Every structure is written in C-alpha cells, then in structure tokens.
DNA sequence: ATTTTAAGAATGAACGGTTCATTCTTAAAT
DNA sequence: ATTTAAGAATGAACCGTTCATTCTTAAAAT
C-alpha cells in the first residue's frame, strides 16, 4: 500500500519540522520578523521555499511556533542556573560566560528582543511572550541573588533592580550583534560580572 | 523685485535642509537605513515626501549627509568630555548620565550602530564611519582613563580593553531601545559605572 | 503675470509570500 | 528486477504590497 509506514512517516515529518524551526530561529533571531524572509529560512534549512508550506501554513504560523518553543526553552534554561556548580556568583558567571561564548545560545535572546520591540508582531506571539516576561525571570533568580548577597559575593542594594540591570545589560550585549573585528571586541563575562560583584578589595 | 534677498533665501533653504537632516537623524537612528522610509522622514520634518527631493536628490544622499554630520558631531562631543568638571571618573559619569537621560543624545549612537551592522550601506557612508571608528574614540579617551587609573578612581588593568568594554556596553544599552514599561527599566549611569569603577571597600 | 513652493496623487519597479504544475525518490508490491 | 504510487521536492510564476521617485496641480509669493 504505502511506501513508508505511518509511524516512520510521522517521525520523519516531525524531524523535518523541527529542523525548519531551528533554521527559523537562527534567521528570525538575527534579522527579526520582517527582515527574515521565508526564502532565507528555506536556505538555512536546506530545502525549497515552497516546501516550507507543507509544514507551516504561513510565515506567521512558523513564527508563532518558534516563539512558543523558545519561550519554553528559555524558561527552562533559567531554572537550570541553579544546577550549576559553585556559589551563586559562580553559577551566574558560568551561565553568563556560556551565553557570551556560544552564538547559538544567543539566538533565543535576540529573538525575544526583536519580538518585544518590533511592530506588527502577531498577537498570539505577544501573548506567549507576556507569559514569560523579564519580570518572571527576575522572580526566578531572586533566591539566587539573595543568597549571593548574604554571602557577600553579590553587591548589596535593591535585589530586583540589580537583577534587572544585569539581565538588561546581558541582553543588550547579546543583541548588539557585533562584528568581531579589530575595532570592537565582545567584553567578556568577567567585565559584565562587575555589575553585580560584591565589594572588592584593593589589589584583587 | 523680491522682498527676500538672495542671501536670505539661501539661508532659509539651508535652515530647512538642516531641519530635514535632524528629522532624518531621528528616523534613521530608530529604524535603520532600510526600516526608515522617506515618508517617515517627511512626516517628522513636517513636509511632504515629494518636497524632500527638492533638498536631497535621493535617500542615499540624505543618508550620507546625515552620517557625515553625525560623525563629526560625535567626535566633537567626545572631546568635550574633558571639559566636564571633577575627576576623570566624575567626567565620565556625567557624560554617561547625560546620554542615558536624553533621548536625543542617543540618536547618534543608534545611527552609527545601525550603520555599522546593516547591510547595503552606501560605500561613502562606510568610509566616513571608518574615519571615526571606536578605535579612535579609545585613543581619545586614553589619557582620561589613565589619569583615573593613576588616581585609583578607575579600575586597573588593560586600559584600552576597559574603555572598549565600557563604550560597547554603553552603546549596547542605548541601542537596546527599550520600552520603558513595568518589566524593563533603563539601568542608570551608576550601574554602568561599576564596570570601570576602581576598588570599592566594604560598606561603601 | 510669472515664478516658487507645496501637497498629494501617480508611477513603476522590486520584493517576497504563496501557490502550483511538474519532476524526483523511495519502499512496498508484484 | 520491475512496477507503482505516495510523498517529497523543486522552481517558476502569481499577485498583492511597498516604497522611492516623479508628476500634476494649485496656492502663495513676488
């Protein structure tokens, strides 16, 4: 009857779909909703533009699917900071360094940043993002920062404000999307950590 | 013959031209070269789109004119940091605060950031920007930072790297173009100053 | 009366999302 | 081996939209 069993087909199809979403993440993160073209996503996913429409009925559906997935994964990644080794400060440094090092780790941030500032973002995407706002991340990190403050690793003061500033700067840095040339060089994690670092003593 | 002398006319025209450039700065800074539409510039300058073409023969010419003007003004602004009152650290804080406070002060940064990362930027604009690169700003600020380091106000270490990181983060923050809503709030200058701040002692 | 200025409509080219006719692949059935 | 047909893939239109730019027209200035 059918050349491929039902099960095989579904699996295969799902894998393809995921491949497209990953390509879309890269393209949408870098270029934004309107700057990203379906043809670019197709190229990145290594199939023809027409093919995309066998998996997603529109650019909008693809975008919403992408946002949904990224929102969930990011929330997950946030939680996983707690599993990192060392003190709260160590955990945060490791987290920060890994994001600044790996380009692929930056895509979700860029995507969300774009989605939050671009216009004509589909309502459904907006709603999804509202469920996963910065406010939520702050609450999620609050215990970690508070412990760090108790230990003296992390600077005293309004904790939420500190987290907010830190996340904003990290996000800003990622979003900057700098060409790594002679003129600019990505500040490393340690520079960024100075923002939340507790009191230092002279000469180290 | 004419109640307006030749001279007056030219002056009037020049003023109008400048008005357009300023409108363009705002629009191009926020939306980038391709995101900015001539109709938007026209609206901002409070004239019709068609009128623009009496002053600039193309979008490209307008853009190049704008880049040239901004590049020069920015270099000028950089120099003026030295004229600010107080210690090197004070000067830098004042400078930073004033940029973060006033939106109009951020336009040049945004424009340059866009121009440096966008594609299909006119060659002439690229060339103009190369003359006023970050590298140049770093050299310009070097004496100020070195003095600050000698005084202990500013953190020790590779001075150029420190300046670069500071400028990059400032630029990133500005470029982020955050909506000032409940979720996000612009980190203030003092937070940013922690990046370059010299050794702190416990309890202030 | 003539020129200048302005606004706004018209133009035309490029772009890009989407569709579709057609060709290819592949694995089961013969 | 050969056939067969479903699903995969392509690439070329299609077609609406979006601008940059030009044209038309009329008011205002001189």
Short mmCIF file of C-alpha atoms (C1' of nucleotides) in Angstrom, two decimals:
data_model
loop_
_atom_site.label_atom_id
_atom_site.label_comp_id
_atom_site.label_asym_id
_atom_site.label_seq_id
_atom_site.Cartn_x
_atom_site.Cartn_y
_atom_site.Cartn_z
CA UNK A 1 0.00 0.00 0.00
CA UNK A 2 2.05 2.85 1.32
CA UNK A 3 5.77 3.04 0.68
CA UNK A 4 6.51 4.15 4.20
CA UNK A 5 4.71 3.03 7.29
CA UNK A 6 2.52 5.53 9.03
CA UNK A 7 4.81 5.68 12.03
CA UNK A 8 8.00 6.22 10.06
CA UNK A 9 6.36 8.97 8.14
CA UNK A 10 5.20 10.89 11.13
CA UNK A 11 8.57 10.68 12.77
CA UNK A 12 10.34 11.78 9.65
CA UNK A 13 7.97 14.65 9.21
CA UNK A 14 8.36 15.77 12.78
CA UNK A 15 12.13 15.76 12.44
CA UNK A 16 11.90 17.92 9.34
CA UNK A 17 9.57 20.29 11.06
CA UNK A 18 11.96 20.69 13.93
CA UNK A 19 14.78 21.27 11.50
CA UNK A 20 12.82 24.12 9.99
CA UNK A 21 12.09 25.64 13.38
CA UNK A 22 15.76 25.61 14.19
CA UNK A 23 16.65 27.25 10.93
CA UNK A 24 13.95 29.81 11.57
CA UNK A 25 15.35 30.55 15.00
CA UNK A 26 18.67 31.47 13.51
CA UNK A 27 17.21 33.62 10.77
CA UNK A 28 14.50 35.34 12.79
CA UNK A 29 16.86 35.97 15.70
CA UNK A 30 19.39 37.73 13.53
CA UNK A 31 17.05 39.59 11.19
CA UNK A 32 13.81 40.00 13.05
CA UNK A 33 10.32 39.11 11.95
CA UNK A 34 10.18 41.42 8.98
CA UNK A 35 13.81 41.26 7.98
CA UNK A 36 13.67 37.48 7.83
CA UNK A 37 12.41 36.11 4.54
CA UNK A 38 10.91 32.71 4.03
CA UNK A 39 13.48 32.10 1.36
CA UNK A 40 16.21 32.63 3.94
CA UNK A 41 14.67 30.16 6.31
CA UNK A 42 14.40 27.72 3.45
CA UNK A 43 18.02 28.15 2.55
CA UNK A 44 19.10 27.72 6.13
CA UNK A 45 17.01 24.57 6.46
CA UNK A 46 18.27 23.35 3.11
CA UNK A 47 15.01 22.94 1.29
CA UNK A 48 12.99 24.97 -1.13
CA UNK A 49 10.81 27.86 -0.09
CA UNK A 50 7.76 26.08 -1.39
CA UNK A 51 8.43 23.12 0.86
CA UNK A 52 8.04 25.25 3.95
CA UNK A 53 4.36 25.45 3.24
CA UNK A 54 3.95 21.72 3.61
CA UNK A 55 4.97 22.13 7.24
CA UNK A 56 3.63 25.54 8.18
CA UNK A 57 0.71 27.13 6.55
CA UNK A 58 2.14 30.62 6.79
CA UNK A 59 5.09 32.66 7.89
CA UNK A 60 3.02 33.71 10.84
CA UNK A 61 2.35 30.17 11.98
CA UNK A 62 6.03 29.37 11.75
CA UNK A 63 6.87 32.44 13.78
CA UNK A 64 4.37 31.68 16.50
CA UNK A 65 5.54 28.09 16.74
CA UNK A 66 9.07 29.37 17.09
CA UNK A 67 8.22 31.88 19.78
CA UNK A 68 6.33 29.27 21.75
CA UNK A 69 9.21 26.86 21.66
CA UNK A 70 11.82 29.44 22.53
CA UNK A 71 9.80 30.89 25.38
CA UNK A 72 9.55 27.49 26.98
CA UNK A 73 13.16 26.57 26.44
CA UNK A 74 14.36 29.85 27.84
CA UNK A 75 12.32 29.48 30.98
CA UNK A 76 13.83 26.03 31.32
CA UNK A 77 17.37 27.31 30.83
CA UNK A 78 16.77 29.92 33.50
CA UNK A 79 15.88 27.28 36.03
CA UNK A 80 18.94 25.27 35.18
CA UNK A 81 21.22 28.01 36.50
CA UNK A 82 20.59 26.62 39.94
CA UNK A 83 22.13 23.30 38.92
CA UNK A 84 25.46 24.82 38.03
CA UNK A 85 28.34 24.21 40.43
CA UNK A 86 29.75 26.66 42.96
CA UNK A 87 28.47 29.71 44.76
CA UNK A 88 25.63 31.83 43.42
CA UNK A 89 28.18 34.17 41.93
CA UNK A 90 29.94 31.24 40.28
CA UNK A 91 26.71 29.93 38.88
CA UNK A 92 25.91 33.29 37.35
CA UNK A 93 29.38 33.69 35.92
CA UNK A 94 29.28 30.28 34.32
CA UNK A 95 25.86 30.98 32.89
CA UNK A 96 26.92 34.36 31.54
CA UNK A 97 30.13 33.05 30.06
CA UNK A 98 28.40 30.22 28.29
CA UNK A 99 25.93 32.58 26.70
CA UNK A 100 28.55 35.02 25.56
CA UNK A 101 30.70 32.24 24.18
CA UNK A 102 28.18 30.30 22.15
CA UNK A 103 26.43 32.09 19.38
CA UNK A 104 23.61 29.59 19.26
CA UNK A 105 22.87 30.32 22.90
CA UNK A 106 22.26 33.94 21.96
CA UNK A 107 19.57 33.30 19.39
CA UNK A 108 16.73 32.97 21.88
CA UNK A 109 17.67 36.27 23.50
CA UNK A 110 17.88 38.02 20.19
CA UNK A 111 14.61 36.57 19.03
CA UNK A 112 12.79 37.67 22.13
CA UNK A 113 14.37 41.09 22.00
CA UNK A 114 13.25 41.54 18.43
CA UNK A 115 9.81 40.22 19.18
CA UNK A 116 9.44 42.68 22.02
CA UNK A 117 10.40 45.75 20.05
CA UNK A 118 9.27 45.01 16.50
CA UNK A 119 5.92 46.17 15.27
CA UNK A 120 3.20 44.07 13.73
CA UNK A 121 4.13 41.09 15.83
CA UNK A 122 1.26 38.59 15.76
CA UNK A 123 -0.97 38.89 18.81
CA UNK A 124 -0.53 35.27 19.71
CA UNK A 125 3.23 35.71 19.82
CA UNK A 126 2.85 38.74 22.04
CA UNK A 127 0.65 36.86 24.43
CA UNK A 128 3.07 33.97 24.61
CA UNK A 129 5.86 36.34 25.46
CA UNK A 130 3.89 38.08 28.13
CA UNK A 131 3.71 34.83 30.00
CA UNK A 132 7.48 34.69 30.01
CA UNK A 133 8.46 38.21 30.76
CA UNK A 134 11.58 39.69 32.31
CA UNK A 135 9.58 40.17 35.47
CA UNK A 136 9.21 36.46 35.71
CA UNK A 137 12.89 35.84 35.24
CA UNK A 138 13.67 38.29 37.99
CA UNK A 139 11.47 36.44 40.43
CA UNK A 140 13.07 33.22 39.34
CA UNK A 141 16.56 34.48 40.05
CA UNK A 142 15.65 36.27 43.25
CA UNK A 143 16.58 33.46 45.66
CA UNK A 144 19.91 33.00 43.94
CA UNK A 145 20.83 36.65 44.15
CA UNK A 146 19.64 36.96 47.71
CA UNK A 147 21.82 34.09 48.74
CA UNK A 148 24.73 35.69 46.96
CA UNK A 149 24.09 38.92 48.77
CA UNK A 150 24.01 37.15 52.10
CA UNK A 151 27.33 35.56 51.30
CA UNK A 152 28.80 38.90 50.26
CA UNK A 153 29.60 37.72 46.73
CA UNK A 154 26.98 39.91 45.25
CA UNK A 155 26.59 43.64 45.74
CA UNK A 156 24.09 44.86 48.30
CA UNK A 157 21.11 47.00 47.42
CA UNK A 158 17.75 46.54 45.77
CA UNK A 159 17.95 42.95 44.55
CA UNK A 160 15.32 43.13 41.86
CA UNK A 161 16.85 46.25 40.45
CA UNK A 162 20.22 44.57 40.37
CA UNK A 163 18.89 41.52 38.55
CA UNK A 164 17.03 43.71 36.13
CA UNK A 165 20.11 45.76 35.33
CA UNK A 166 22.18 42.66 34.90
CA UNK A 167 19.72 40.95 32.59
CA UNK A 168 19.20 44.10 30.62
CA UNK A 169 22.89 44.60 30.07
CA UNK A 170 23.46 40.99 29.17
CA UNK A 171 20.59 41.16 26.77
CA UNK A 172 21.83 44.42 25.31
CA UNK A 173 25.26 42.99 24.78
CA UNK A 174 23.92 39.97 23.01
CA UNK A 175 21.57 41.98 20.89
CA UNK A 176 24.32 44.29 19.79
CA UNK A 177 25.37 41.55 17.42
CA UNK A 178 28.81 42.94 16.98
CA UNK A 179 31.11 42.04 14.20
CA UNK A 180 34.13 40.68 15.97
CA UNK A 181 36.68 42.76 14.18
CA UNK A 182 39.63 44.89 15.19
CA UNK A 183 37.58 47.78 16.43
CA UNK A 184 35.12 46.03 18.65
CA UNK A 185 35.62 43.08 20.82
CA UNK A 186 32.99 41.39 22.88
CA UNK A 187 33.51 42.26 26.54
CA UNK A 188 33.98 39.05 28.41
CA UNK A 189 31.82 37.66 31.16
CA UNK A 190 34.06 38.97 33.93
CA UNK A 191 33.54 42.54 32.84
CA UNK A 192 29.82 42.05 32.96
CA UNK A 193 30.07 40.38 36.35
CA UNK A 194 31.46 43.57 37.81
CA UNK A 195 27.95 44.92 37.69
CA UNK A 196 26.75 42.54 40.35
CA UNK A 197 30.03 41.83 42.07
CA UNK A 198 30.26 42.42 45.78
CA UNK A 199 32.81 44.73 47.41
CA UNK A 200 36.29 44.25 46.07
CA UNK A 201 39.42 44.92 47.97
CA UNK A 202 42.36 46.79 46.64
CA UNK A 203 44.82 44.68 44.66
CA UNK A 204 42.46 41.92 43.86
CA UNK B 1 11.70 92.67 -7.16
CA UNK B 2 11.93 90.22 -4.34
CA UNK B 3 11.35 91.16 -0.70
CA UNK B 4 13.63 88.34 0.17
CA UNK B 5 17.18 88.85 -0.87
CA UNK B 6 19.20 86.14 -2.49
CA UNK B 7 21.11 85.76 0.74
CA UNK B 8 18.03 85.41 2.89
CA UNK B 9 16.70 82.81 0.52
CA UNK B 10 19.77 80.70 0.72
CA UNK B 11 19.76 80.93 4.46
CA UNK B 12 16.14 79.93 4.60
CA UNK B 13 16.79 77.00 2.37
CA UNK B 14 19.75 75.92 4.44
CA UNK B 15 17.66 76.04 7.59
CA UNK B 16 15.04 73.85 6.00
CA UNK B 17 17.69 71.42 4.85
CA UNK B 18 19.03 71.19 8.35
CA UNK B 19 15.56 70.60 9.62
CA UNK B 20 15.27 67.62 7.32
CA UNK B 21 18.61 66.24 8.43
CA UNK B 22 17.50 66.41 12.03
CA UNK B 23 14.26 64.66 11.26
CA UNK B 24 16.23 62.06 9.36
CA UNK B 25 18.53 61.52 12.31
CA UNK B 26 15.61 60.64 14.49
CA UNK B 27 14.02 58.31 11.97
CA UNK B 28 17.16 56.61 10.70
CA UNK B 29 18.51 56.18 14.22
CA UNK B 30 15.43 54.40 15.43
CA UNK B 31 14.62 52.36 12.34
CA UNK B 32 17.85 51.93 10.47
CA UNK B 33 18.62 52.67 6.85
CA UNK B 34 16.15 50.21 5.38
CA UNK B 35 13.49 50.42 8.03
CA UNK B 36 13.31 54.18 7.63
CA UNK B 37 11.04 55.35 4.87
CA UNK B 38 11.25 58.67 3.15
CA UNK B 39 7.64 59.24 4.03
CA UNK B 40 8.55 58.93 7.70
CA UNK B 41 11.31 61.47 7.40
CA UNK B 42 8.89 63.77 5.62
CA UNK B 43 6.33 63.42 8.35
CA UNK B 44 8.89 64.06 11.03
CA UNK B 45 10.13 67.15 9.21
CA UNK B 46 6.56 68.23 8.60
CA UNK B 47 6.58 68.41 4.86
CA UNK B 48 5.53 66.21 2.01
CA UNK B 49 7.56 63.31 0.74
CA UNK B 50 7.89 64.95 -2.63
CA UNK B 51 9.41 68.01 -1.06
CA UNK B 52 12.35 66.05 0.24
CA UNK B 53 13.58 65.72 -3.29
CA UNK B 54 14.00 69.43 -3.63
CA UNK B 55 16.65 69.24 -0.95
CA UNK B 56 18.24 65.85 -1.46
CA UNK B 57 18.32 64.08 -4.73
CA UNK B 58 17.94 60.66 -3.20
CA UNK B 59 17.53 58.77 0.02
CA UNK B 60 21.15 57.82 -0.29
CA UNK B 61 22.33 61.39 -0.48
CA UNK B 62 20.30 62.27 2.57
CA UNK B 63 21.74 59.34 4.45
CA UNK B 64 25.32 60.15 3.58
CA UNK B 65 24.85 63.76 4.56
CA UNK B 66 23.43 62.61 7.84
CA UNK B 67 26.27 60.21 8.55
CA UNK B 68 28.83 62.86 7.78
CA UNK B 69 27.27 65.35 10.12
CA UNK B 70 26.79 62.88 12.94
CA UNK B 71 30.30 61.51 12.66
CA UNK B 72 31.73 64.96 13.09
CA UNK B 73 29.45 65.96 15.90
CA UNK B 74 30.15 62.78 17.79
CA UNK B 75 33.88 63.22 17.58
CA UNK B 76 33.33 66.73 18.89
CA UNK B 77 31.19 65.51 21.77
CA UNK B 78 33.87 63.02 22.68
CA UNK B 79 36.43 65.74 23.05
CA UNK B 80 34.14 67.76 25.22
CA UNK B 81 34.22 65.15 27.96
CA UNK B 82 37.49 66.66 29.07
CA UNK B 83 35.77 69.96 29.74
CA UNK B 84 33.37 68.49 32.26
CA UNK B 85 34.01 69.26 35.92
CA UNK B 86 35.58 66.97 38.50
CA UNK B 87 37.82 63.94 38.41
CA UNK B 88 38.13 61.70 35.36
CA UNK B 89 35.60 59.37 36.93
CA UNK B 90 33.25 62.27 37.54
CA UNK B 91 33.60 63.44 33.97
CA UNK B 92 32.75 60.02 32.66
CA UNK B 93 29.80 59.64 34.96
CA UNK B 94 28.39 62.97 33.97
CA UNK B 95 28.85 62.15 30.32
CA UNK B 96 27.23 58.76 30.69
CA UNK B 97 24.32 60.06 32.70
CA UNK B 98 23.59 62.79 30.21
CA UNK B 99 23.49 60.31 27.36
CA UNK B 100 21.24 57.90 29.20
CA UNK B 101 18.94 60.66 30.25
CA UNK B 102 18.34 62.45 26.98
CA UNK B 103 16.87 60.51 24.16
CA UNK B 104 18.11 62.91 21.54
CA UNK B 105 21.65 62.34 22.74
CA UNK B 106 21.22 58.68 21.92
CA UNK B 107 20.32 59.12 18.28
CA UNK B 108 23.88 59.47 17.04
CA UNK B 109 24.90 56.28 18.79
CA UNK B 110 21.98 54.39 17.42
CA UNK B 111 22.56 55.69 13.94
CA UNK B 112 26.18 54.67 13.96
CA UNK B 113 25.37 51.30 15.42
CA UNK B 114 22.85 50.65 12.69
CA UNK B 115 25.17 51.90 10.01
CA UNK B 116 27.88 49.56 11.23
CA UNK B 117 25.78 46.44 11.23
CA UNK B 118 23.24 46.97 8.46
CA UNK B 119 23.84 45.65 5.01
CA UNK B 120 23.82 47.62 1.79
CA UNK B 121 25.09 50.73 3.49
CA UNK B 122 26.40 53.13 0.85
CA UNK B 123 30.16 52.91 0.44
CA UNK B 124 30.64 56.58 1.09
CA UNK B 125 28.88 56.26 4.42
CA UNK B 126 31.06 53.32 5.35
CA UNK B 127 34.17 55.24 4.53
CA UNK B 128 33.07 58.20 6.58
CA UNK B 129 32.47 55.95 9.53
CA UNK B 130 35.82 54.28 9.23
CA UNK B 131 37.44 57.62 9.86
CA UNK B 132 35.58 57.86 13.13
CA UNK B 133 35.80 54.38 14.50
CA UNK B 134 35.65 53.07 18.01
CA UNK B 135 39.41 52.66 17.85
CA UNK B 136 39.70 56.37 17.50
CA UNK B 137 37.45 57.07 20.44
CA UNK B 138 39.50 54.75 22.57
CA UNK B 139 42.68 56.65 21.80
CA UNK B 140 40.86 59.84 22.51
CA UNK B 141 39.78 58.70 25.94
CA UNK B 142 43.04 57.02 26.81
CA UNK B 143 44.61 59.94 28.70
CA UNK B 144 41.44 60.41 30.72
CA UNK B 145 41.25 56.79 31.76
CA UNK B 146 44.96 56.59 32.51
CA UNK B 147 44.69 59.55 34.81
CA UNK B 148 41.73 57.95 36.51
CA UNK B 149 43.68 54.77 36.98
CA UNK B 150 46.59 56.67 38.48
CA UNK B 151 44.19 58.30 40.91
CA UNK B 152 42.64 54.97 41.82
CA UNK B 153 39.16 56.03 40.70
CA UNK B 154 39.22 53.71 37.76
CA UNK B 155 39.94 50.00 37.83
CA UNK B 156 43.42 48.82 36.97
CA UNK B 157 44.19 46.57 34.03
CA UNK B 158 44.41 46.91 30.27
CA UNK B 159 43.18 50.44 29.72
CA UNK B 160 42.15 50.11 26.10
CA UNK B 161 40.23 46.96 26.85
CA UNK B 162 38.45 48.72 29.68
CA UNK B 163 37.47 51.66 27.50
CA UNK B 164 36.34 49.34 24.77
CA UNK B 165 34.18 47.33 27.13
CA UNK B 166 32.69 50.47 28.59
CA UNK B 167 31.87 52.04 25.25
CA UNK B 168 30.49 48.79 23.94
CA UNK B 169 28.19 48.35 26.90
CA UNK B 170 27.06 51.94 26.79
CA UNK B 171 26.38 51.61 23.12
CA UNK B 172 24.59 48.30 23.61
CA UNK B 173 22.38 49.80 26.27
CA UNK B 174 21.45 52.72 24.12
CA UNK B 175 20.82 50.57 21.10
CA UNK B 176 18.54 48.28 23.03
CA UNK B 177 15.89 50.94 22.69
CA UNK B 178 13.83 49.60 25.48
CA UNK B 179 10.24 50.40 26.05
CA UNK B 180 10.23 51.95 29.48
CA UNK B 181 7.46 49.86 30.91
CA UNK B 182 6.94 47.86 34.06
CA UNK B 183 9.09 44.97 33.01
CA UNK B 184 12.20 46.76 31.90
CA UNK B 185 13.78 49.81 33.29
CA UNK B 186 16.82 51.51 31.96
CA UNK B 187 19.76 50.79 34.27
CA UNK B 188 21.11 54.09 35.46
CA UNK B 189 24.54 55.53 34.90
CA UNK B 190 25.86 54.39 38.25
CA UNK B 191 25.27 50.78 37.41
CA UNK B 192 27.20 51.17 34.23
CA UNK B 193 29.98 52.98 36.05
CA UNK B 194 30.61 49.89 38.12
CA UNK B 195 32.30 48.44 35.08
CA UNK B 196 35.13 50.89 35.27
CA UNK B 197 34.99 51.76 38.92
CA UNK B 198 38.12 51.31 40.99
CA UNK B 199 38.32 49.08 44.08
CA UNK B 200 35.42 49.51 46.45
CA UNK B 201 35.57 48.91 50.10
CA UNK B 202 33.06 47.04 52.15
CA UNK B 203 30.09 49.12 53.28
CA UNK B 204 30.65 51.88 50.84
"C1'" DA C 1 1.80 87.54 -14.73
"C1'" DT C 2 5.27 84.59 -13.59
"C1'" DT C 3 7.81 82.04 -10.56
"C1'" DT C 4 8.26 79.45 -6.42
"C1'" DT C 5 6.63 76.31 -3.17
"C1'" DA C 6 3.91 72.83 -1.58
"C1'" DA C 7 0.97 68.86 -1.28
"C1'" DG C 8 -0.63 64.79 -2.80
"C1'" DA C 9 -1.58 61.60 -6.45
"C1'" DA C 10 0.55 58.61 -9.81
"C1'" DT C 11 4.12 55.64 -11.44
"C1'" DG C 12 6.80 51.83 -11.80
"C1'" DA C 13 10.00 48.76 -10.19
"C1'" DA C 14 11.29 45.49 -6.80
"C1'" DC C 15 10.18 42.45 -3.39
"C1'" DG C 16 8.54 38.47 -1.25
"C1'" DG C 17 4.79 35.38 0.48
"C1'" DT C 18 2.36 31.88 -1.53
"C1'" DT C 19 0.77 28.54 -4.98
"C1'" DC C 20 1.17 25.07 -8.30
"C1'" DA C 21 2.48 22.20 -12.16
"C1'" DT C 22 5.94 19.12 -12.60
"C1'" DT C 23 9.70 16.01 -11.53
"C1'" DC C 24 12.16 13.05 -8.40
"C1'" DT C 25 12.65 9.42 -4.56
"C1'" DT C 26 11.71 5.56 -2.34
"C1'" DA C 27 9.94 1.45 -0.45
"C1'" DA C 28 6.36 -1.71 -0.80
"C1'" DA C 29 4.07 -4.85 -4.02
"C1'" DT C 30 4.41 -7.64 -7.86
"C1'" DA D 1 14.09 -6.98 -11.02
"C1'" DT D 2 10.32 -4.19 -12.20
"C1'" DT D 3 6.37 -1.63 -11.27
"C1'" DT D 4 3.71 1.56 -8.78
"C1'" DA D 5 2.11 5.32 -6.32
"C1'" DA D 6 2.59 8.27 -2.24
"C1'" DG D 7 5.04 11.73 -0.59
"C1'" DA D 8 8.97 14.96 -1.20
"C1'" DA D 9 10.98 18.49 -3.59
"C1'" DT D 10 11.71 21.99 -6.99
"C1'" DG D 11 11.43 26.27 -9.23
"C1'" DA D 12 8.84 29.16 -11.77
"C1'" DA D 13 5.13 32.06 -11.77
"C1'" DC D 14 1.40 34.80 -9.47
"C1'" DC D 15 -0.05 38.70 -7.23
"C1'" DG D 16 -0.50 41.93 -3.75
"C1'" DT D 17 2.19 45.29 -1.37
"C1'" DT D 18 5.53 48.56 -0.53
"C1'" DC D 19 8.26 52.25 -1.43
"C1'" DA D 20 11.45 55.67 -3.86
"C1'" DT D 21 10.76 58.82 -7.07
"C1'" DT D 22 8.23 61.77 -10.42
"C1'" DC D 23 4.28 64.31 -11.98
"C1'" DT D 24 0.29 67.31 -11.54
"C1'" DT D 25 -1.86 70.92 -9.87
"C1'" DA D 26 -2.87 74.81 -7.38
"C1'" DA D 27 -1.96 78.22 -3.94
"C1'" DA D 28 1.27 81.76 -2.49
"C1'" DA D 29 4.73 84.85 -3.21
"C1'" DT D 30 6.77 88.32 -5.81
#
